[in-house]
CSV table of C-alpha atoms in Angstrom, one decimal:
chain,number,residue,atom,x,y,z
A,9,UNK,CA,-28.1,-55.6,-112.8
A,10,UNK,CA,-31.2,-56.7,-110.5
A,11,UNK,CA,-34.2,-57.6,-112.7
A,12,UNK,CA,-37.1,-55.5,-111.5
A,13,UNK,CA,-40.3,-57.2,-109.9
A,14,UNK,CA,-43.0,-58.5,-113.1
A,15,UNK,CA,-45.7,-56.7,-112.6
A,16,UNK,CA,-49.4,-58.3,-111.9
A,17,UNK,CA,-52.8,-57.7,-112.5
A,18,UNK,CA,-54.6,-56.6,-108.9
A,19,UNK,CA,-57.6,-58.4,-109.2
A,20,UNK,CA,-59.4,-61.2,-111.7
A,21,UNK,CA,-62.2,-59.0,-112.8
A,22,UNK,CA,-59.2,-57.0,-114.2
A,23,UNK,CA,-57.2,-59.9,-115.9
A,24,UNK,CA,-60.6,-61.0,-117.1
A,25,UNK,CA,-62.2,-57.9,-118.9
A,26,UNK,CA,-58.0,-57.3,-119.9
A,27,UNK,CA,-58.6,-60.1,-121.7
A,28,UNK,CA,-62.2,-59.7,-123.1
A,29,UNK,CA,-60.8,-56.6,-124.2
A,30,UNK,CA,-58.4,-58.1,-126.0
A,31,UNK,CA,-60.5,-60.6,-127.5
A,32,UNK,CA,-63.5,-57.7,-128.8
A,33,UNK,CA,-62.2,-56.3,-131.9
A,34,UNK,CA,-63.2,-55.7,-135.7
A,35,UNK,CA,-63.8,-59.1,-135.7
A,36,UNK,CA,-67.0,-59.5,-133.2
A,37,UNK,CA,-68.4,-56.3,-134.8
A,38,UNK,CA,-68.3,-57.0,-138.7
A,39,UNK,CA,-67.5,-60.6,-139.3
A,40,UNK,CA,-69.2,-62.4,-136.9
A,41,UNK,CA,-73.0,-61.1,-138.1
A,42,UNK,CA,-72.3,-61.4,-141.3
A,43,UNK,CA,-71.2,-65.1,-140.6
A,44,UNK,CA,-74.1,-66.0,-138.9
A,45,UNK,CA,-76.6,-64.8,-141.6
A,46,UNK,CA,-74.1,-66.3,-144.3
A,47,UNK,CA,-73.9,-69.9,-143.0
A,48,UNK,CA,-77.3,-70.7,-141.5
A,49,UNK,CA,-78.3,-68.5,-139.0
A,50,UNK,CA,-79.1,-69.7,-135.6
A,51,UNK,CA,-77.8,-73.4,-136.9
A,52,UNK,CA,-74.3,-71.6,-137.5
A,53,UNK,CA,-74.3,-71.0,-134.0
A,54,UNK,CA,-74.2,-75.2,-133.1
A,55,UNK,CA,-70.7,-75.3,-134.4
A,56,UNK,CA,-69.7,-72.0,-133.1
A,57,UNK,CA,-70.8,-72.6,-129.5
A,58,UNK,CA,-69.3,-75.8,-129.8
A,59,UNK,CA,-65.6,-74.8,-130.8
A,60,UNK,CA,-65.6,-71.8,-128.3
A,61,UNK,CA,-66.6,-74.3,-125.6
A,62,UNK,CA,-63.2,-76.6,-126.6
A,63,UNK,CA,-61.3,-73.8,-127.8
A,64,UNK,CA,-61.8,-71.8,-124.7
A,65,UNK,CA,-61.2,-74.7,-122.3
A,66,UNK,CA,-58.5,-76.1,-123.7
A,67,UNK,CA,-56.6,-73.1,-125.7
A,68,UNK,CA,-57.4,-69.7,-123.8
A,69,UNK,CA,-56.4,-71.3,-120.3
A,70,UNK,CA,-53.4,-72.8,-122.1
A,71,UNK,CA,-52.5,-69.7,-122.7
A,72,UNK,CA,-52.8,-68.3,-119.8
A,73,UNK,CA,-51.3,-71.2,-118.0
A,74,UNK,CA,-48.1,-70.9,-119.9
A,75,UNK,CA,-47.2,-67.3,-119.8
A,76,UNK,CA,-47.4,-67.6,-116.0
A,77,UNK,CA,-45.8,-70.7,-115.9
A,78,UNK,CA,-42.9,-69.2,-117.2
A,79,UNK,CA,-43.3,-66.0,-116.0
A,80,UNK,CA,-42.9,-64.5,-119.4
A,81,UNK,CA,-44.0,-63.6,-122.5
A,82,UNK,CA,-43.7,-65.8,-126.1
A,83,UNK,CA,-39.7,-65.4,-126.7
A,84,UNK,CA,-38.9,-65.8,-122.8
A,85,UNK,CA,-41.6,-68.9,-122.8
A,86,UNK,CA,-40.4,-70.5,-125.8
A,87,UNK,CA,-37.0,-70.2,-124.7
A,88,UNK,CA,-38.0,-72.1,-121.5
A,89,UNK,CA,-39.6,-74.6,-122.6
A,90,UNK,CA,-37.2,-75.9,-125.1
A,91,UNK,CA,-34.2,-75.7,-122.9
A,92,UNK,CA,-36.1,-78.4,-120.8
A,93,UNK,CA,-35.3,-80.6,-123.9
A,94,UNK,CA,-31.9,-79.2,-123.4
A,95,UNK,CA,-32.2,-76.6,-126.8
A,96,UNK,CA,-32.4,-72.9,-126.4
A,97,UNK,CA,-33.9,-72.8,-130.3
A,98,UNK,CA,-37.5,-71.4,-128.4
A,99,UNK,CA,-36.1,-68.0,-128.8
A,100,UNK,CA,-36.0,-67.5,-132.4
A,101,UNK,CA,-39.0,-69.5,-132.6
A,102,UNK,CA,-40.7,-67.1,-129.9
A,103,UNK,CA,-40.1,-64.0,-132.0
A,104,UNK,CA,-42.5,-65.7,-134.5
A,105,UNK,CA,-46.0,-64.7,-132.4
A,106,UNK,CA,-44.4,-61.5,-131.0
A,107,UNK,CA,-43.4,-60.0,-134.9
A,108,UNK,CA,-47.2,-61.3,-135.9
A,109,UNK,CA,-48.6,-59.5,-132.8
A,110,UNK,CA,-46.3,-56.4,-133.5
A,111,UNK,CA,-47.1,-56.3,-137.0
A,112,UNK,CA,-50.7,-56.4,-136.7
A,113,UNK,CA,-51.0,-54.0,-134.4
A,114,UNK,CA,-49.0,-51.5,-136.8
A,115,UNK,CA,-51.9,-52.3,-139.1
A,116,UNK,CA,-54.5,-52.6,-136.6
A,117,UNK,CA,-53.7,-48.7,-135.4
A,118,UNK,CA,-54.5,-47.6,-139.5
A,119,UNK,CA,-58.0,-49.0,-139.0
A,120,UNK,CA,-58.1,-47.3,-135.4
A,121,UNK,CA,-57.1,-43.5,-137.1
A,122,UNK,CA,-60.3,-44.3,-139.1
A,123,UNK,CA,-62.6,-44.9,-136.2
A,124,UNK,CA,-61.4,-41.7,-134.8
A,125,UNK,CA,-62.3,-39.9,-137.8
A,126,UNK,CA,-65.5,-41.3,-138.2
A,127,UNK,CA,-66.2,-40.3,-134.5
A,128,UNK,CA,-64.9,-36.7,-135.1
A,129,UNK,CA,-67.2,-36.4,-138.3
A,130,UNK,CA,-69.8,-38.0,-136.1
A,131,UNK,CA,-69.5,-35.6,-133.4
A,132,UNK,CA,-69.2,-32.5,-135.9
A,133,UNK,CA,-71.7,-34.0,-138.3
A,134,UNK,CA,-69.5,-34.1,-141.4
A,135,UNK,CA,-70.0,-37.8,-141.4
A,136,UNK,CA,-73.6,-37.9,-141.9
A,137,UNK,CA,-73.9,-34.8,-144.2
A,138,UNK,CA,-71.2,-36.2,-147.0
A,139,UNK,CA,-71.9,-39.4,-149.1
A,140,UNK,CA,-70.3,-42.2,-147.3
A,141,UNK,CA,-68.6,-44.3,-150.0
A,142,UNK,CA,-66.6,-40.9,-150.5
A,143,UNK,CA,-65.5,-40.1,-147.1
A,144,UNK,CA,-64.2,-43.3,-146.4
A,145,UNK,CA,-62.8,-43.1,-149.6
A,146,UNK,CA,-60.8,-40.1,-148.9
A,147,UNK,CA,-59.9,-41.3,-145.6
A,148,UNK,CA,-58.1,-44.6,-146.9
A,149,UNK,CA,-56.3,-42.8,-149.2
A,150,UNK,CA,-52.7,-42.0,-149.4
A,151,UNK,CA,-52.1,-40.3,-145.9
A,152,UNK,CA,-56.0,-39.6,-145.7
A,153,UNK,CA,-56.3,-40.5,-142.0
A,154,UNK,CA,-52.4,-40.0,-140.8
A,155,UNK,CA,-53.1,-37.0,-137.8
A,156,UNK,CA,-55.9,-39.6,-136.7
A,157,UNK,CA,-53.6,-42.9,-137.2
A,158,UNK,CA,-50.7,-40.9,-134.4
A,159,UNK,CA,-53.8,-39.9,-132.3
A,160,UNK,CA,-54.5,-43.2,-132.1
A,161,UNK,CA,-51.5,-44.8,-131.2
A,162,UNK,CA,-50.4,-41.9,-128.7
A,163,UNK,CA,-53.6,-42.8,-126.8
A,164,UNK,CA,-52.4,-46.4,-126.5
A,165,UNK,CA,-49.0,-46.0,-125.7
A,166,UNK,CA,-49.5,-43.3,-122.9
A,167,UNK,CA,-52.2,-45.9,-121.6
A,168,UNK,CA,-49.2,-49.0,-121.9
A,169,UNK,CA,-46.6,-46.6,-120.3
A,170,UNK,CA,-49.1,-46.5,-116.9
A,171,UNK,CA,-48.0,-50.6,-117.0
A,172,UNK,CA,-49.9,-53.3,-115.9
A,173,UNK,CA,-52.1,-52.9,-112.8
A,174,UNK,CA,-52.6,-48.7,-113.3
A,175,UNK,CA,-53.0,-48.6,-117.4
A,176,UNK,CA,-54.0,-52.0,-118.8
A,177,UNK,CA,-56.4,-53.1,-115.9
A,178,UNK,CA,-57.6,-50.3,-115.2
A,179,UNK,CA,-58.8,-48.8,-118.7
A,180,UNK,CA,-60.0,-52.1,-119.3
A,181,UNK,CA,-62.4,-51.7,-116.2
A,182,UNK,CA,-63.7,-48.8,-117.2
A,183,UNK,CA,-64.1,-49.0,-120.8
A,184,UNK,CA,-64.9,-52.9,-121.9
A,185,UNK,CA,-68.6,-52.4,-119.0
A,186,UNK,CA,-68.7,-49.1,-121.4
A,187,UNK,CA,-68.6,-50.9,-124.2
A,188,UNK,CA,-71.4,-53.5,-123.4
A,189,UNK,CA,-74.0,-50.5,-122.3
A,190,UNK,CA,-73.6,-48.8,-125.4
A,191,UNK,CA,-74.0,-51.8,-127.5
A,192,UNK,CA,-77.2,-52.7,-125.3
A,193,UNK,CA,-78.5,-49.2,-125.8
A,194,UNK,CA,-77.7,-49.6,-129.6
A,195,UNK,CA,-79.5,-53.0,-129.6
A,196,UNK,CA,-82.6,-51.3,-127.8
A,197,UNK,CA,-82.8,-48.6,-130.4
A,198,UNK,CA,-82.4,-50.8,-133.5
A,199,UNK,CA,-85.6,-53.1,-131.9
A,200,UNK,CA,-87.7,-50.3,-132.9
A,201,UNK,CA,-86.5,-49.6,-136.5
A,202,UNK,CA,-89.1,-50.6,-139.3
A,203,UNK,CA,-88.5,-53.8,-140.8
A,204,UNK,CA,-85.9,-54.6,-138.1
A,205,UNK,CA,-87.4,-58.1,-137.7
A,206,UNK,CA,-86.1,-59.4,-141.4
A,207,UNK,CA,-82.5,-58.8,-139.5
A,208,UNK,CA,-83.6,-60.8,-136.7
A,209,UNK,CA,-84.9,-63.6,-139.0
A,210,UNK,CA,-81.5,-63.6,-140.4
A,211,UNK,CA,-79.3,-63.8,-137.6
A,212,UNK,CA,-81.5,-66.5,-135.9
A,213,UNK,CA,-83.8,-68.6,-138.5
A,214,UNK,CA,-82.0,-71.7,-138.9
A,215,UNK,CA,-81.1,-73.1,-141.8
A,216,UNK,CA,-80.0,-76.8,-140.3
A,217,UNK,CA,-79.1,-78.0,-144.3
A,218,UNK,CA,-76.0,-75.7,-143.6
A,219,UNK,CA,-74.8,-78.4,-141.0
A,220,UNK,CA,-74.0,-80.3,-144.2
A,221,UNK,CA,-72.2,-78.0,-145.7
A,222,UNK,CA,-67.8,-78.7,-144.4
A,223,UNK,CA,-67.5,-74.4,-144.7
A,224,UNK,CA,-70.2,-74.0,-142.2
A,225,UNK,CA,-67.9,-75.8,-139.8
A,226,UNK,CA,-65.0,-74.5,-141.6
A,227,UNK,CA,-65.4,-70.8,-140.9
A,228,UNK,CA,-67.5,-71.6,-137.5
A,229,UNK,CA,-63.9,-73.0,-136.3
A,230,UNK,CA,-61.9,-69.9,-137.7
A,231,UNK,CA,-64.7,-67.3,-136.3
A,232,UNK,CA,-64.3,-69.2,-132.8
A,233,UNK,CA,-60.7,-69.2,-132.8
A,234,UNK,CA,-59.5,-65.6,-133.9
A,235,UNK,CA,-62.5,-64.0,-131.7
A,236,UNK,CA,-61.0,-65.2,-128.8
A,237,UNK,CA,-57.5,-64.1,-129.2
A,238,UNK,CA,-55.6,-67.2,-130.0
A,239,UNK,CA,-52.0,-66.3,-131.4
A,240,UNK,CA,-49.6,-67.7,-128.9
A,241,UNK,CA,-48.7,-63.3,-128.0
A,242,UNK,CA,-51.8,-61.6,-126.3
A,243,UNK,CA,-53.0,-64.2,-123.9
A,244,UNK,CA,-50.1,-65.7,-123.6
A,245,UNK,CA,-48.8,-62.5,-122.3
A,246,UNK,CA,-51.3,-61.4,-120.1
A,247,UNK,CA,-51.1,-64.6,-118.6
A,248,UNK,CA,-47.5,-64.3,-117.2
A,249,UNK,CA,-49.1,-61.1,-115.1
A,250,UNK,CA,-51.5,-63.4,-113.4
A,251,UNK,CA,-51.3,-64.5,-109.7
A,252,UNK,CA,-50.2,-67.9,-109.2
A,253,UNK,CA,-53.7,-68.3,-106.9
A,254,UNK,CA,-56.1,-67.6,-110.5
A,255,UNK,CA,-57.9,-70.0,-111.7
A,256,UNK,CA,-57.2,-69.8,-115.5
A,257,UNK,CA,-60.1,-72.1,-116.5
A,258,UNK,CA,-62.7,-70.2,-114.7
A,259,UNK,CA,-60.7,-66.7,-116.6
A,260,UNK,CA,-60.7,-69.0,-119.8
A,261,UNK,CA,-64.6,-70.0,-119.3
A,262,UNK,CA,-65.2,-66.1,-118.8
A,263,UNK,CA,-63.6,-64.3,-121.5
A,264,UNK,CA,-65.3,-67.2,-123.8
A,265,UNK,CA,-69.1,-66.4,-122.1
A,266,UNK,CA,-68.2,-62.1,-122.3
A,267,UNK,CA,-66.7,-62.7,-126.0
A,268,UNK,CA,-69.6,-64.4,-127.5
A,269,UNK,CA,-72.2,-62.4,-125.5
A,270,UNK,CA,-69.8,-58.9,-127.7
A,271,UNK,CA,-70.3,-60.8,-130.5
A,272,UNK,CA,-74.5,-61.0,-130.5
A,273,UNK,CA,-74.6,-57.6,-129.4
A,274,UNK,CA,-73.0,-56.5,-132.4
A,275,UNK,CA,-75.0,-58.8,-134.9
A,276,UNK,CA,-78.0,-57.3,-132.7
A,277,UNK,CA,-77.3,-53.9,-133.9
A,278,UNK,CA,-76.1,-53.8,-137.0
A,279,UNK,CA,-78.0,-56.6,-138.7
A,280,UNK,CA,-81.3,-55.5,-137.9
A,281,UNK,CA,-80.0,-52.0,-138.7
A,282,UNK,CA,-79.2,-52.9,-142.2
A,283,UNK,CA,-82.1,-54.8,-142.9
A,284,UNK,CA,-84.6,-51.8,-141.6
A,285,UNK,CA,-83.3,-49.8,-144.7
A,286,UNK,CA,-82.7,-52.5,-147.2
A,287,UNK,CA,-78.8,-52.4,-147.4
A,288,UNK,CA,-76.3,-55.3,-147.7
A,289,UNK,CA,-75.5,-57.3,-144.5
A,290,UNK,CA,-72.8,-59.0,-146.3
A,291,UNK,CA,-70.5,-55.8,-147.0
A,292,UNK,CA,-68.0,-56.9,-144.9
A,293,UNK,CA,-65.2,-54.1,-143.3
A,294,UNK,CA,-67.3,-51.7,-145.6
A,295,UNK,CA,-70.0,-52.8,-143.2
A,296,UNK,CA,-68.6,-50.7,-140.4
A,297,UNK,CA,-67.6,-47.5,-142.4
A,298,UNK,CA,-69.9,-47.4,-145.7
A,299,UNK,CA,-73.0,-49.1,-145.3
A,300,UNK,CA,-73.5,-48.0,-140.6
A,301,UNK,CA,-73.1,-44.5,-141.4
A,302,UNK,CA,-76.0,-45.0,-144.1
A,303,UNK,CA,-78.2,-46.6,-142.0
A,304,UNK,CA,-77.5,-43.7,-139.0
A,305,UNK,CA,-77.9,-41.2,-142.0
A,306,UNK,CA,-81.7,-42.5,-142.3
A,307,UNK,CA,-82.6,-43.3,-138.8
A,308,UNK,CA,-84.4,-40.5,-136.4
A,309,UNK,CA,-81.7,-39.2,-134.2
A,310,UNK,CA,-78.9,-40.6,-136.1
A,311,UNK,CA,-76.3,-38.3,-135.3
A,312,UNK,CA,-76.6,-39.1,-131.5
A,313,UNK,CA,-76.7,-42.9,-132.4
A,314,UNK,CA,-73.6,-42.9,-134.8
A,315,UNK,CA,-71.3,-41.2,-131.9
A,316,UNK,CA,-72.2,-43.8,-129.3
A,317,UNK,CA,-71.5,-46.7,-132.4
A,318,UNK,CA,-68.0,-45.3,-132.7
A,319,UNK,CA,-67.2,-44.6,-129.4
A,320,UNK,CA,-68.1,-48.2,-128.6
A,321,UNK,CA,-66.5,-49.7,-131.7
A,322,UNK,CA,-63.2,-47.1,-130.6
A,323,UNK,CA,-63.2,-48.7,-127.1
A,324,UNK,CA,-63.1,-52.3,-128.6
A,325,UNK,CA,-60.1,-51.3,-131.3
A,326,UNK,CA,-57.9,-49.2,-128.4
A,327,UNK,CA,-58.1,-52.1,-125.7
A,328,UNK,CA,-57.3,-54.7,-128.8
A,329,UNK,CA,-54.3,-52.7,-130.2
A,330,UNK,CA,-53.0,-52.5,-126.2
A,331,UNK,CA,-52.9,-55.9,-126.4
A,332,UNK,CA,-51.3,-56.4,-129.4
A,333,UNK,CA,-48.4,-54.2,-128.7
A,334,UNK,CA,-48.0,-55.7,-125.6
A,335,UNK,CA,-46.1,-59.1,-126.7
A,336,UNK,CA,-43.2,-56.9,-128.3
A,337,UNK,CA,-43.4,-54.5,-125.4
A,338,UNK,CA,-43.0,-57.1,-122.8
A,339,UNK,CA,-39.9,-59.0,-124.8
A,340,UNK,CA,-37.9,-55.9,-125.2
A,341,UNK,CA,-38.2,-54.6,-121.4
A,342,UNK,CA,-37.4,-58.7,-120.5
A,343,UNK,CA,-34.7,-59.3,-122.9
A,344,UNK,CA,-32.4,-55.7,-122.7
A,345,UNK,CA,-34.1,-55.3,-118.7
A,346,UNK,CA,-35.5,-51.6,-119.4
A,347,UNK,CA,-37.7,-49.7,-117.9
A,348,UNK,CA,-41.3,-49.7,-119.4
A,349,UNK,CA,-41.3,-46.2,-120.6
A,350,UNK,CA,-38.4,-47.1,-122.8
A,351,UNK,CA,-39.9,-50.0,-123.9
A,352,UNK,CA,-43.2,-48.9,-125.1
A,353,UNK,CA,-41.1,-45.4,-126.9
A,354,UNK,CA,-39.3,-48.1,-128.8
A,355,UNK,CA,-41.8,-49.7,-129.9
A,356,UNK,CA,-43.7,-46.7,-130.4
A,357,UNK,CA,-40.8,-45.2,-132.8
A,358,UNK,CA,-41.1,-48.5,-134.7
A,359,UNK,CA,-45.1,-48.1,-135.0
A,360,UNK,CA,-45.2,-44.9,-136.2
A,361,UNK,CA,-42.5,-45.1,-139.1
A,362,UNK,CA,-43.7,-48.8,-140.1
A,363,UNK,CA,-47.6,-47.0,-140.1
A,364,UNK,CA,-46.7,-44.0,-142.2
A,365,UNK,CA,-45.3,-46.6,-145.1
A,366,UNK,CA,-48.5,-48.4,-145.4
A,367,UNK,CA,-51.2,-45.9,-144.5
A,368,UNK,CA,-53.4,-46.6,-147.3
A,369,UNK,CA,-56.4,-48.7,-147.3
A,370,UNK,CA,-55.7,-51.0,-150.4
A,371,UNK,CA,-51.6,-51.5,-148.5
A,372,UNK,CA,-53.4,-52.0,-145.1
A,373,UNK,CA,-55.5,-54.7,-146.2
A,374,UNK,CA,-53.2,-56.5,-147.8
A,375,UNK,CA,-50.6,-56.4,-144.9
A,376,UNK,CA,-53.5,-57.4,-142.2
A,377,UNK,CA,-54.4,-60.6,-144.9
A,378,UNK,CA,-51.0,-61.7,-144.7
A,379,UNK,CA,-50.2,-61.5,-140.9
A,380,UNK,CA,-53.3,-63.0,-140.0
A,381,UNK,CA,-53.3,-65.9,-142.3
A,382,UNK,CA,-49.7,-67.0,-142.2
A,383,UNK,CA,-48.4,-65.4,-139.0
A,384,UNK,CA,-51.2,-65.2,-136.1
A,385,UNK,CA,-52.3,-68.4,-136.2
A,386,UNK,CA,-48.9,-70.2,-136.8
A,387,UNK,CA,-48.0,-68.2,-133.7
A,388,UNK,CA,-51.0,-69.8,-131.7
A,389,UNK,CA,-49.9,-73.5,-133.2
A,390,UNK,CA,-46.3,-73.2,-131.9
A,391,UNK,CA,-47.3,-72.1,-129.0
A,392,UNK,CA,-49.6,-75.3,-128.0
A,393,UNK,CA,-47.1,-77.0,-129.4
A,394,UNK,CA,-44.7,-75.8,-126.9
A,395,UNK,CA,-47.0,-75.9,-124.1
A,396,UNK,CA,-49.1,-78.9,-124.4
A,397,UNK,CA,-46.3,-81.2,-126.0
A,398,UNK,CA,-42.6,-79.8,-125.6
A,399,UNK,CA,-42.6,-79.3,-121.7
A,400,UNK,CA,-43.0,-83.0,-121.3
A,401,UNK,CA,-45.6,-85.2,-119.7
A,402,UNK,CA,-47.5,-83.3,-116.6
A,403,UNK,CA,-46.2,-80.1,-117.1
A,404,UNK,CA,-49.3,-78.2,-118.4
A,405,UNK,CA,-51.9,-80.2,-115.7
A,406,UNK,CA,-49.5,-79.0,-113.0
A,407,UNK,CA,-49.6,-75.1,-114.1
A,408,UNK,CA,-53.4,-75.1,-115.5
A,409,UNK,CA,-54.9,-76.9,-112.8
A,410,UNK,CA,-52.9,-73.8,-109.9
A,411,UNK,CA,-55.5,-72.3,-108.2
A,412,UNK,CA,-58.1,-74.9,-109.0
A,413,UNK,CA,-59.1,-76.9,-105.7
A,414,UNK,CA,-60.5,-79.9,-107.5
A,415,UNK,CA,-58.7,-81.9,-109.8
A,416,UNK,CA,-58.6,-82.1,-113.6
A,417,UNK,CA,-60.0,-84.8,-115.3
A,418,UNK,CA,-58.9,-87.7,-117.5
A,419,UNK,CA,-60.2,-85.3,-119.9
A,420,UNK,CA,-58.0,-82.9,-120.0
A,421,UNK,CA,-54.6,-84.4,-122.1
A,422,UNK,CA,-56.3,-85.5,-125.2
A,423,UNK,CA,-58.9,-82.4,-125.5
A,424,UNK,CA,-55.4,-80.5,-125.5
A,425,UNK,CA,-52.8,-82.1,-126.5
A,426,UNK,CA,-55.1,-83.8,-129.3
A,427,UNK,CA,-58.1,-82.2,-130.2
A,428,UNK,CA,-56.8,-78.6,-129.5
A,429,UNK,CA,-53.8,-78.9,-131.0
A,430,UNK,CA,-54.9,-80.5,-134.1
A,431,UNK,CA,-57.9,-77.9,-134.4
A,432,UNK,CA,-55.0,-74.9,-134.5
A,433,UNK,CA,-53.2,-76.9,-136.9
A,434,UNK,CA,-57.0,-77.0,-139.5
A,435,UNK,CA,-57.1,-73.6,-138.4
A,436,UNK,CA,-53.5,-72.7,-139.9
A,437,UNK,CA,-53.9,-74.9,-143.2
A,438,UNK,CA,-57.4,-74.0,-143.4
A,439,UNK,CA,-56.4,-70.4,-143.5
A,440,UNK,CA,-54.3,-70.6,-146.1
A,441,UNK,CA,-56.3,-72.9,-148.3
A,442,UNK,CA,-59.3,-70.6,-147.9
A,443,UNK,CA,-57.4,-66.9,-147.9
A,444,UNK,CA,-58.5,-66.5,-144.0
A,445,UNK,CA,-61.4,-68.5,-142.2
A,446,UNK,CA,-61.2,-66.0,-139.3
């Protein structure tokens, strides 16, 4: 049977915002302000800045580099790469990122049927009229959010089935510049909140003592490494639909600059937000659900202000969850050669009856803790591993320096083959030690 042409993104600006789209999740919008405020302010951001600088040098455009190198995604890349050392075992170990990207997604597309409730309430103005705590609480329940939860993922799989170049690229063009404005708008409205300067002072008074403190380097590590995507799945993935003539650092430099720039928007929104009416900026997920909807509740022309918050917050989640089903996509239409609307039903079948057993907030949580502590980032370690060590000597200079005219330094072996690696392998027993540093 012939194999069918991989398909690739059209342009850069597509791979690009693919990516960022990827990257912009849950993460950038409750975890990273809270972070900041937590662990010194603008001083937390001197770590931070630093590890996205390394990490997205060296791990993003590794990435990238080695799902186009091998022209496939984690099971067809492992599989290559350890039959250069003449052992076909990268298969099994390649289903190892592509079950952790699979499984989060399942538990990813929960969170996303509550989005699309809260938008719906939003919209109708059920949200703002009940008591928060409540509503989310009936939402989380047993079942409480399941019509919104299939929603969900029928958006994203009718998006996947368009494939590459006519659904992924081209929702991501649309909605990640979407994303942004609304945020901006967000940002502009929050300036004007009473009180909104305490936020400010939070997010950006340094507290330089925290420098001392190993957990301020500890979670600025985790923060920079799960915001942009790292699992050894996602990126890795995206980057076997890339043109040979790319230039994955410059992709790599640019999902890192778009990701971080997400990531302020948010803390400029919702910290300052918080603070105005004297809530808690440290609420964590019940940032987003409980304690947002409060603050929209109090603020002049909150109901208009809470719709654009969850249609931007919606937008991150869908382009994330496209991502993350992806990986698993991708390996079943390589691996049996189907066509991608098979694939993606497949996978879809498995989403929905996996969903419906842990659709409940207390199971959801619990099954997002364990796939992103022991899974996701043990994905992202075997992967550099693979890349960056088991191809041999010059094979990831060749394929990360395509489509770069001048030549990669001396640098460039022991930031990854040293630095990045053994930051991925803190990351991983840092995780576990600490329940999750991302």
């Amino acid at each position: 049977m012939k194999t069918k042409e991989r398909e690739t993104f059209n342009s850069k600006i597509g791979f690009v915002l693919a990516c960022v789209g990827s990257a912009v999740g849950m993460g950038n919008i409750w975890l990273f302000p809270y972070r900041v405020g937590q662990y010194g302010g603008a001083a937390f951001l001197i770590p931070y800045l630093l590890f996205i600088v390394v990490i997205g040098v060296a791990g993003v455009s590794g990435e990238m580099a080695f799902g186009r190198a091998m022209n496939a995604g984690p099971i067809g890349a492992f599989k290559k790469a350890t039959e250069r050392r003449g052992s076909k075992i990268g298969e099994a170990i390649g289903m190892i990122p592509t079950i952790g990207s699979l499984a989060l997604a399942i538990g990813y597309s929960v969170v996303v049927g509550w989005i699309i409730k809260f938008l719906v309430g939003s919209i109708e103005g059920e949200t703002l009229q009940s008591d928060a705590s409540s509503y989310f609480g009936s939402i989380c329940g047993d079942f409480g959010s399941l019509p919104w939860h299939m929603i969900g993922l029928t958006i994203v799989f009718i998006l996947m089935i368009f494939g590459i170049a006519n659904g992924i690229e081209k929702i991501n063009k649309v909605v990640m510049p979407l994303f942004f404005l609304l945020f901006l708008v967000l940002a502009v409205r929050v300036a004007f909140l009473d009180n909104a300067s305490s936020g400010y002072a939070y997010l950006l008074k340094p507290d330089f003592s925290k420098l001392l403190s190993v957990k301020t380097w500890v979670y600025a590590l985790g923060q920079a490494f799960f915001s942009l995507s790292l699992a050894g799945s996602g990126t890795l993935v995206y980057g076997s639909y890339l043109k040979k003539s790319e230039n994955v650092i410059t992709c790599a430099r640019n999902v890192a600059i778009f990701d971080t720039i997400a990531a302020m928007l948010a803390a400029f929104v919702i910290i300052p937000s918080v603070f105005a009416f004297g809530l808690d900026p440290a609420a964590g997920p019940a940032l987003m659900f409980i304690t947002m909807p409060k603050v929209f509740s109090l603020m002049p022309m909150g109901r208009l202000f809470m719709i654009l918050f969850f249609i931007a917050v919606l937008f991150a989640a869908i382009t994330s969850l496209i991502n993350l089903f992806e990986a698993p996509v991708e390996a079943i239409q390589t691996k049996f050669n189907l066509s991608r609307t098979v694939s993606v039903c497949i996978i879809a079948v498995i989403a929905i009856a996996v969903g419906v057993l842990i659709e409940n907030g207390d199971t959801v949580s619990n099954w997002m803790d364990v796939v992103s502590i022991y899974i996701i980032p043990l994905g992202a370690l075997l992967s550099a591993i693979m890349f960056f060590w088991i191809c041999g000597d010059g094979f990831a200079r060749k394929h990360v320096q395509m489509g770069i005219e001048k030549e990669l330094g001396k640098w460039f072996e022991p930031l990854t083959k040293y630095v990045f690696v053994g930051l991925t392998a803190i990351v991983y027993i840092l995780g576990i030690f600490y329940g999750g540093i991302g």
